[in-house]
Short mmCIF file of C-alpha atoms and ligand atoms in Angstrom, two decimals:
data_model
loop_
_atom_site.label_atom_id
_atom_site.label_comp_id
_atom_site.label_asym_id
_atom_site.label_seq_id
_atom_site.Cartn_x
_atom_site.Cartn_y
_atom_site.Cartn_z
CA MET D 1 6.79 5.57 24.65
CA LYS D 2 8.43 7.67 21.88
CA LYS D 3 5.90 9.89 20.08
CA LEU D 4 5.42 9.39 16.37
CA ARG D 5 6.59 12.27 14.25
CA ILE D 6 4.13 13.12 11.47
CA GLY D 7 4.49 15.09 8.25
CA ILE D 8 1.56 16.48 6.30
CA VAL D 9 1.75 16.93 2.49
CA GLY D 10 -1.00 19.20 1.20
CA CYS D 11 -2.40 21.70 3.79
CA GLY D 12 -5.79 22.38 2.18
CA PHE D 13 -9.37 21.45 2.96
CA ILE D 14 -9.08 17.87 4.07
CA ALA D 15 -5.85 18.36 5.95
CA ASN D 16 -7.43 21.19 8.00
CA GLY D 17 -10.90 19.63 8.16
CA LYS D 18 -9.95 16.09 9.18
CA HIS D 19 -6.30 15.04 9.58
CA LEU D 20 -4.93 17.92 11.67
CA PRO D 21 -7.84 18.15 14.13
CA GLY D 22 -7.86 14.38 14.48
CA LEU D 23 -4.09 14.14 15.08
CA ALA D 24 -4.18 17.13 17.41
CA LYS D 25 -6.39 15.08 19.77
CA LEU D 26 -3.69 12.44 19.94
CA SER D 27 -1.00 14.85 21.22
CA ASP D 28 0.11 12.33 23.80
CA LYS D 29 1.12 9.93 21.00
CA VAL D 30 2.12 12.13 18.07
CA ASP D 31 3.91 15.34 17.14
CA ILE D 32 2.92 17.00 13.92
CA ALA D 33 6.39 18.02 12.91
CA ALA D 34 6.42 18.96 9.25
CA PHE D 35 4.03 20.70 6.85
CA CYS D 36 4.35 20.88 3.13
CA ASP D 37 2.24 22.71 0.55
CA ILE D 38 3.19 24.16 -2.85
CA ILE D 39 1.37 27.32 -1.54
CA SER D 40 3.79 28.21 1.32
CA GLU D 41 1.27 30.30 3.30
CA ARG D 42 -0.94 27.20 3.75
CA ALA D 43 1.95 25.21 5.11
CA GLU D 44 2.97 28.10 7.40
CA LYS D 45 -0.67 28.56 8.63
CA ALA D 46 -1.05 24.87 9.48
CA LYS D 47 2.38 24.80 11.27
CA ALA D 48 1.31 27.84 13.32
CA GLU D 49 -1.92 26.11 14.36
CA TYR D 50 -0.89 22.52 14.82
CA GLY D 51 2.89 22.24 14.70
CA SER D 52 5.13 20.88 17.45
CA ALA D 53 7.76 23.27 18.94
CA ASP D 54 10.46 22.05 16.46
CA SER D 55 8.17 21.81 13.39
CA TYR D 56 8.86 23.36 10.05
CA ALA D 57 6.98 24.33 6.87
CA CYS D 58 8.18 23.83 3.23
CA THR D 59 7.00 23.64 -0.31
CA ASP D 60 8.81 20.52 -1.54
CA TYR D 61 7.45 17.16 -0.29
CA MET D 62 10.84 15.50 -0.86
CA GLN D 63 12.07 17.47 2.14
CA LEU D 64 9.63 15.44 4.29
CA VAL D 65 10.47 12.20 2.48
CA ASN D 66 14.19 12.77 3.20
CA ASP D 67 13.67 13.79 6.81
CA GLU D 68 14.81 10.79 8.77
CA SER D 69 13.11 12.04 11.93
CA LEU D 70 9.58 11.54 10.47
CA ASP D 71 7.81 8.21 11.05
CA VAL D 72 4.57 8.86 9.24
CA ILE D 73 3.41 10.95 6.22
CA HIS D 74 -0.19 11.93 5.45
CA VAL D 75 -0.86 12.61 1.78
CA CYS D 76 -3.59 15.29 1.35
CA THR D 77 -2.87 16.48 -2.17
CA PRO D 78 -4.83 16.18 -5.48
CA ASN D 79 -5.55 12.61 -6.70
CA VAL D 80 -2.97 12.36 -9.42
CA THR D 81 -0.16 12.99 -6.97
CA HIS D 82 -1.19 10.26 -4.49
CA CYS D 83 0.82 7.43 -5.95
CA GLU D 84 4.04 9.38 -6.54
CA ILE D 85 4.08 10.94 -3.07
CA THR D 86 3.00 7.74 -1.25
CA CYS D 87 5.57 5.53 -2.91
CA ALA D 88 8.38 8.02 -2.32
CA ALA D 89 7.46 8.19 1.38
CA LEU D 90 7.13 4.45 1.75
CA GLU D 91 10.52 3.90 -0.05
CA ALA D 92 12.01 6.29 2.58
CA GLY D 93 10.66 4.06 5.37
CA LYS D 94 7.61 6.01 6.39
CA HIS D 95 4.11 4.72 7.15
CA VAL D 96 1.57 6.44 4.94
CA MET D 97 -2.03 7.52 5.30
CA CYS D 98 -3.15 8.59 1.78
CA GLU D 99 -6.37 10.42 1.15
CA LYS D 100 -9.14 8.90 -0.96
CA PRO D 101 -9.29 7.98 -3.77
CA MET D 102 -6.17 5.79 -3.38
CA ALA D 103 -5.15 6.54 -6.95
CA VAL D 104 -6.49 7.35 -10.37
CA THR D 105 -5.58 3.98 -11.98
CA TYR D 106 -5.38 0.40 -10.85
CA ALA D 107 -1.77 0.22 -11.91
CA GLU D 108 -0.93 3.12 -9.49
CA ALA D 109 -2.88 1.56 -6.67
CA LYS D 110 -1.15 -1.76 -7.23
CA LYS D 111 2.21 -0.04 -7.19
CA MET D 112 1.31 1.55 -3.89
CA VAL D 113 0.26 -1.80 -2.36
CA ASP D 114 3.36 -3.61 -3.71
CA THR D 115 5.68 -0.89 -2.44
CA ALA D 116 4.19 -0.98 1.03
CA LYS D 117 4.54 -4.78 1.15
CA ARG D 118 8.09 -4.77 -0.09
CA VAL D 119 9.34 -2.10 2.36
CA GLY D 120 7.29 -3.50 5.17
CA LYS D 121 5.53 -0.23 6.16
CA LYS D 122 1.84 0.42 6.74
CA LEU D 123 -0.37 2.06 4.21
CA THR D 124 -4.04 3.13 4.67
CA ILE D 125 -6.52 5.23 2.70
CA GLY D 126 -8.75 8.00 4.17
CA TYR D 127 -12.20 6.35 4.03
CA GLN D 128 -13.45 7.99 7.20
CA ASN D 129 -17.11 7.05 6.43
CA ARG D 130 -16.29 3.58 7.84
CA PHE D 131 -16.08 5.39 11.26
CA ARG D 132 -19.52 7.06 11.24
CA ASP D 133 -21.88 5.94 13.96
CA ASP D 134 -24.27 4.32 11.46
CA ALA D 135 -21.44 2.57 9.59
CA ILE D 136 -20.11 1.11 12.88
CA TYR D 137 -23.62 -0.06 13.82
CA LEU D 138 -24.19 -1.68 10.44
CA ARG D 139 -20.77 -3.40 10.59
CA LYS D 140 -21.89 -5.07 13.85
CA MET D 141 -25.20 -6.16 12.22
CA VAL D 142 -23.31 -7.68 9.28
CA ASP D 143 -20.66 -9.37 11.49
CA ASN D 144 -23.51 -10.87 13.64
CA GLY D 145 -24.99 -12.40 10.50
CA ARG D 146 -28.20 -10.36 10.78
CA LEU D 147 -28.24 -9.72 7.06
CA GLY D 148 -27.10 -13.18 6.00
CA ASP D 149 -25.33 -13.53 2.68
CA ILE D 150 -25.41 -10.06 0.97
CA TYR D 151 -25.92 -10.67 -2.76
CA TYR D 152 -27.24 -7.34 -3.99
CA ALA D 153 -26.24 -3.76 -3.01
CA GLN D 154 -26.67 -0.22 -4.15
CA ALA D 155 -23.70 2.05 -3.61
CA ASN D 156 -25.08 5.60 -3.48
CA ALA D 157 -22.96 8.66 -3.95
CA MET D 158 -25.61 11.06 -5.22
CA ARG D 159 -25.70 14.79 -4.82
CA ARG D 160 -28.43 16.92 -6.33
CA ARG D 161 -26.54 20.16 -6.91
CA CYS D 162 -23.19 20.23 -5.02
CA VAL D 163 -20.22 20.57 -7.25
CA PRO D 164 -17.17 21.25 -5.08
CA THR D 165 -15.87 24.68 -6.01
CA TRP D 166 -12.72 24.85 -3.96
CA GLY D 167 -9.43 23.10 -4.90
CA VAL D 168 -9.11 21.39 -8.27
CA PHE D 169 -12.07 18.97 -8.22
CA THR D 170 -13.26 19.92 -11.71
CA ASN D 171 -9.76 19.59 -13.23
CA LYS D 172 -9.48 16.26 -15.04
CA ALA D 173 -5.64 16.21 -15.26
CA LEU D 174 -5.25 16.70 -11.44
CA GLN D 175 -8.18 14.68 -10.14
CA GLY D 176 -8.61 11.99 -12.83
CA GLY D 177 -12.35 12.41 -12.88
CA GLY D 178 -15.41 13.93 -11.14
CA PRO D 179 -18.04 12.52 -8.77
CA LEU D 180 -17.34 8.90 -9.55
CA ILE D 181 -13.73 8.97 -8.39
CA ASP D 182 -14.50 11.62 -5.73
CA LEU D 183 -17.67 10.41 -4.07
CA GLY D 184 -18.28 7.03 -5.73
CA THR D 185 -15.13 5.79 -4.15
CA HIS D 186 -16.59 6.30 -0.57
CA ALA D 187 -19.86 4.54 -1.41
CA LEU D 188 -18.15 1.65 -3.17
CA ASP D 189 -15.69 1.23 -0.31
CA LEU D 190 -18.45 0.98 2.22
CA THR D 191 -20.40 -1.47 0.10
CA LEU D 192 -17.45 -3.84 -0.63
CA TRP D 193 -16.52 -3.71 3.04
CA TYR D 194 -19.86 -4.87 4.19
CA MET D 195 -20.16 -7.50 1.49
CA GLY D 196 -16.65 -8.70 2.32
CA ASN D 197 -16.22 -9.29 -1.36
CA TYR D 198 -13.24 -7.96 -3.25
CA GLU D 199 -13.42 -10.17 -6.33
CA PRO D 200 -15.12 -8.36 -9.26
CA GLU D 201 -15.74 -10.22 -12.49
CA SER D 202 -17.04 -7.51 -14.78
CA VAL D 203 -18.21 -3.93 -14.89
CA SER D 204 -20.54 -2.07 -17.26
CA GLY D 205 -20.76 1.68 -16.87
CA THR D 206 -22.25 4.89 -18.28
CA VAL D 207 -20.64 8.29 -17.71
CA PHE D 208 -22.50 11.65 -18.34
CA TYR D 209 -21.18 15.05 -19.25
CA LYS D 210 -24.45 16.92 -19.40
CA MET D 211 -24.61 19.43 -16.52
CA GLY D 212 -21.24 21.07 -16.56
CA ASP D 213 -22.82 24.45 -17.40
CA LYS D 214 -25.86 24.21 -15.12
CA THR D 215 -24.49 26.14 -12.15
CA GLU D 216 -27.88 27.35 -10.84
CA GLY D 217 -28.57 26.31 -7.23
CA ASN D 218 -25.20 24.82 -6.57
CA LEU D 219 -24.77 24.45 -2.77
CA CYS D 220 -21.04 25.38 -3.03
CA GLY D 221 -21.74 28.38 -5.18
CA PRO D 222 -21.27 28.77 -8.94
CA TRP D 223 -18.26 27.37 -10.81
CA ASP D 224 -16.70 28.42 -14.07
CA PRO D 225 -18.28 26.16 -16.82
CA ALA D 226 -15.22 26.79 -19.03
CA SER D 227 -13.04 24.94 -16.61
CA TYR D 228 -15.42 22.13 -15.80
CA GLU D 229 -13.70 19.09 -17.41
CA VAL D 230 -15.05 16.06 -15.51
CA GLU D 231 -18.21 13.99 -15.65
CA ASP D 232 -21.27 15.16 -13.72
CA SER D 233 -22.69 11.66 -13.05
CA ALA D 234 -21.70 8.08 -13.62
CA PHE D 235 -23.36 4.69 -13.09
CA GLY D 236 -21.91 1.24 -12.85
CA PHE D 237 -23.28 -2.28 -12.80
CA ILE D 238 -20.71 -4.52 -11.06
CA ARG D 239 -20.87 -8.32 -11.18
CA MET D 240 -18.76 -10.14 -8.60
CA LYS D 241 -17.11 -13.56 -9.28
CA ASN D 242 -19.64 -15.22 -6.88
CA GLY D 243 -22.58 -13.65 -8.80
CA ALA D 244 -23.27 -10.88 -6.27
CA THR D 245 -24.21 -7.61 -7.94
CA ILE D 246 -23.72 -3.90 -7.09
CA TYR D 247 -25.38 -0.94 -8.67
CA LEU D 248 -23.21 2.15 -8.15
CA SER D 249 -24.48 5.66 -8.77
CA ALA D 250 -22.46 8.79 -8.35
CA SER D 251 -23.26 12.50 -9.09
CA TRP D 252 -22.53 15.99 -8.14
CA VAL D 253 -25.35 17.47 -10.28
CA LEU D 254 -28.36 15.31 -11.00
CA ASN D 255 -32.06 16.14 -10.85
CA ILE D 256 -33.06 13.92 -7.96
CA MET D 257 -35.15 14.60 -4.87
CA GLU D 258 -33.19 12.67 -2.33
CA PRO D 259 -29.44 12.99 -2.21
CA ARG D 260 -27.60 10.10 -0.56
CA GLU D 261 -23.87 10.51 -0.28
CA ALA D 262 -21.47 7.80 0.95
CA CYS D 263 -24.43 5.46 1.58
CA THR D 264 -25.27 1.90 0.76
CA THR D 265 -28.28 -0.36 0.50
CA LEU D 266 -27.57 -3.98 1.37
CA CYS D 267 -29.79 -6.95 0.56
CA GLY D 268 -28.97 -10.24 2.22
CA THR D 269 -30.66 -13.66 2.68
CA GLU D 270 -31.71 -12.77 6.24
CA GLY D 271 -32.40 -9.05 6.07
CA GLY D 272 -31.80 -5.71 4.40
CA ALA D 273 -30.38 -2.38 5.43
CA GLU D 274 -30.41 1.11 3.95
CA MET D 275 -28.24 3.98 5.02
CA ARG D 276 -30.20 7.19 4.67
CA GLN D 277 -28.88 10.68 4.90
CA LYS D 278 -30.15 14.19 5.59
CA GLY D 279 -27.24 16.65 5.64
CA GLU D 280 -24.85 15.42 8.28
CA ASP D 281 -27.48 13.17 9.90
CA TYR D 282 -27.55 9.46 9.03
CA THR D 283 -30.22 6.92 9.68
CA CYS D 284 -30.24 3.22 9.16
CA LEU D 285 -33.38 1.41 8.00
CA ILE D 286 -33.42 -2.37 8.68
CA ASN D 287 -35.93 -4.80 7.25
CA TYR D 288 -36.50 -8.50 7.86
CA ALA D 289 -39.21 -11.05 8.33
CA ASP D 290 -40.01 -12.29 11.87
CA GLY D 291 -42.94 -13.94 13.59
CA GLY D 292 -44.71 -14.38 10.26
CA ARG D 293 -44.57 -10.58 9.67
CA LEU D 294 -42.43 -8.06 7.85
CA VAL D 295 -40.49 -5.86 10.24
CA ASP D 296 -39.15 -2.35 9.43
CA ALA D 297 -36.85 -0.85 12.03
CA THR D 298 -35.34 2.67 12.02
CA VAL D 299 -32.07 3.21 13.88
CA ASP D 300 -31.66 6.82 14.89
CA PHE D 301 -28.18 8.32 15.16
CA THR D 302 -29.17 11.93 15.79
CA GLN D 303 -28.89 11.14 19.53
CA LYS D 304 -25.15 11.40 20.04
CA ILE D 305 -23.84 8.95 22.54
CA ALA D 306 -20.26 8.40 21.33
CA PHE D 307 -18.18 10.79 23.38
CA GLY D 308 -14.43 10.87 23.69
CA PRO D 309 -12.61 10.89 27.05
CA ASP D 310 -12.75 14.70 27.30
CA GLY D 311 -16.49 14.79 26.71
CA VAL D 312 -16.19 16.15 23.20
CA GLU D 313 -18.11 14.39 20.46
CA GLU D 314 -15.84 12.13 18.35
CA LYS D 315 -15.96 12.74 14.61
CA PRO D 316 -15.37 9.90 12.12
CA GLY D 317 -12.06 11.56 11.22
CA ASP D 318 -10.97 11.48 14.87
CA ARG D 319 -11.69 7.76 15.13
CA GLU D 320 -9.92 7.21 11.80
CA ALA D 321 -6.81 8.96 13.09
CA ALA D 322 -6.90 7.18 16.50
CA GLN D 323 -7.10 3.65 14.99
CA TRP D 324 -4.37 4.46 12.40
CA ILE D 325 -1.97 5.72 15.06
CA ASP D 326 -2.83 2.76 17.27
CA ALA D 327 -2.18 0.40 14.27
CA ILE D 328 1.27 1.79 13.97
CA LEU D 329 2.16 1.92 17.65
CA ASN D 330 0.81 -1.56 18.40
CA ASP D 331 1.66 -3.13 15.01
CA HIS D 332 -1.71 -4.29 13.83
CA ASP D 333 -3.63 -3.76 10.53
CA PRO D 334 -5.48 -0.47 10.10
CA VAL D 335 -9.26 -0.74 9.45
CA VAL D 336 -8.81 0.29 5.81
CA LEU D 337 -6.47 -2.09 4.06
CA PRO D 338 -4.72 -0.85 0.93
CA GLU D 339 -5.66 -4.06 -0.88
CA GLN D 340 -9.37 -3.25 -0.46
CA ALA D 341 -8.87 0.40 -1.68
CA MET D 342 -6.98 -1.00 -4.70
CA VAL D 343 -10.06 -3.01 -5.80
CA VAL D 344 -12.22 0.10 -5.42
CA THR D 345 -9.80 1.93 -7.70
CA GLN D 346 -9.89 -1.00 -10.14
CA ILE D 347 -13.67 -1.01 -10.39
CA LEU D 348 -13.98 2.83 -10.75
CA GLU D 349 -11.36 2.86 -13.57
CA ALA D 350 -13.29 0.13 -15.29
CA ILE D 351 -16.62 2.13 -15.11
CA TYR D 352 -14.86 5.05 -16.78
CA GLU D 353 -13.41 2.75 -19.36
CA SER D 354 -16.78 1.04 -20.07
CA GLY D 355 -18.45 4.45 -20.28
CA LYS D 356 -15.94 5.47 -22.97
CA THR D 357 -16.10 2.26 -25.08
CA GLY D 358 -19.76 1.34 -24.47
CA LYS D 359 -18.61 -2.19 -23.71
CA PRO D 360 -18.34 -4.16 -20.46
CA VAL D 361 -14.93 -4.61 -18.86
CA TYR D 362 -14.01 -8.14 -17.80
CA PHE D 363 -11.31 -8.53 -15.10
N1 NAD X 401 -12.01 11.90 2.86
C1 NAD X 401 -12.82 12.81 2.29
O1 NAD X 401 -14.01 12.74 2.44
C2 NAD X 401 -12.21 13.91 1.42
C3 NAD X 401 -12.85 15.13 1.33
C4 NAD X 401 -12.22 16.10 0.51
C5 NAD X 401 -11.11 15.83 -0.13
N2 NAD X 401 -10.50 14.59 -0.03
C6 NAD X 401 -9.30 14.29 -0.81
O2 NAD X 401 -8.20 15.03 -0.31
C7 NAD X 401 -7.31 15.40 -1.40
C8 NAD X 401 -7.13 16.91 -1.34
O3 NAD X 401 -8.44 17.51 -1.46
P1 NAD X 401 -8.70 18.95 -0.70
O4 NAD X 401 -10.20 19.12 -0.73
O5 NAD X 401 -7.94 19.05 0.58
O6 NAD X 401 -8.09 19.95 -1.79
P2 NAD X 401 -7.37 21.33 -1.48
O7 NAD X 401 -7.12 21.97 -2.86
O8 NAD X 401 -8.14 22.13 -0.49
O9 NAD X 401 -6.02 20.92 -0.79
C9 NAD X 401 -4.96 20.29 -1.45
C10 NAD X 401 -3.64 21.04 -1.15
O10 NAD X 401 -2.56 20.30 -1.73
C11 NAD X 401 -1.61 21.32 -2.15
N3 NAD X 401 -0.73 20.61 -3.16
C12 NAD X 401 -1.02 20.31 -4.42
N4 NAD X 401 -0.04 19.62 -5.00
C13 NAD X 401 0.94 19.52 -4.02
C14 NAD X 401 2.23 18.94 -4.02
N5 NAD X 401 2.70 18.31 -5.07
N6 NAD X 401 2.96 19.03 -2.87
C15 NAD X 401 2.47 19.67 -1.77
N7 NAD X 401 1.21 20.23 -1.72
C16 NAD X 401 0.49 20.17 -2.87
C17 NAD X 401 -2.47 22.41 -2.73
O11 NAD X 401 -1.75 23.61 -2.78
C18 NAD X 401 -3.60 22.39 -1.69
O12 NAD X 401 -3.33 23.34 -0.69
C19 NAD X 401 -7.96 14.87 -2.69
O13 NAD X 401 -7.41 13.63 -3.07
C20 NAD X 401 -9.42 14.65 -2.28
O14 NAD X 401 -10.04 13.60 -3.01
C21 NAD X 401 -11.06 13.64 0.73
#
């Protein structure tokens, strides 16, 4: 079978931390053939480490878009560029994996979905948390009806003191927002996915700008308060059309004891589940009633049992890459559908809007 030829736009943290290592493990199926970054050394470095024999590096993403030999483009650039680069690549006939958040606005996200549909190419978004061990386990529980009808959930994207200090995360113009669009997007994606509910009715939100100068104790080191332009926490109350409700909380800096990032709490008619996190370790707490008693079960994922064929532990990003490439080669849907990510974007935009106006947003 002909290998897929992949181009990477943006060779920074997430490209090197997730996409490139994940794709490199699929070297029997893909060649990473083109690398673009506006900082040429980054493109050159990634090419030297991961590039196929005929690969090249450049600084203008249109070179990749216009390269007819490429089948797939991964968009790993700041948030505001996602829509433009994704749509240009789709229009040129490429399949696209775009990093989260899909886009800054619903209008952009819809344009991406519409373009993919019109040109008949695949589009997915980088929500790798769906591929964590605990997330996969919980998916099976939900699919088996163990939680019943999920009608209340808490989407948690809460850091205590961990403002990202690399890249442009605190730049409003380039990212569109702070922890809500950056982390809240992961927690909300997980929550909607388990609820199987993509029909929001209204959103009420509050957005805080109180901690932008409180750099003490930041896990990623101090930042420059003068260039901190985004919110430090945001909260949303989301009512779905069928009455189900979600409480979303997102922060980079908030005085809390127990951070929970990219986690959800699900309450259903048959049982409940809570994703818990300590650093990179996740636990799942399950509760239900049985035999006339209340049962609490803890599912431990510290014991790693998911190994790849070469005996190396699979990371969520490796699984994400593998199912994406398989979706293209065998023509099926990827796990993350762009229509789902579009609703996440729509809700997050509405929380920002509601925070600004002090009024609910009705869809
Ligand atoms: N899935 C996750 O958990 C996760 C984690 C971190 C970042 N991200 C997302 O990945 C994206 C990038 O974040 P990052 O942490 O890698 O940032 P980064 O700053 O480390 O990397 C981004 C790179 O894109 C380059 N770039 C900017 N504009 C470009 C353009 N027009 N053309 C080509 N290159 C361009 C920059 O020079 C930089 O090297 C963001 O959308 C972010 O939300 C996702």
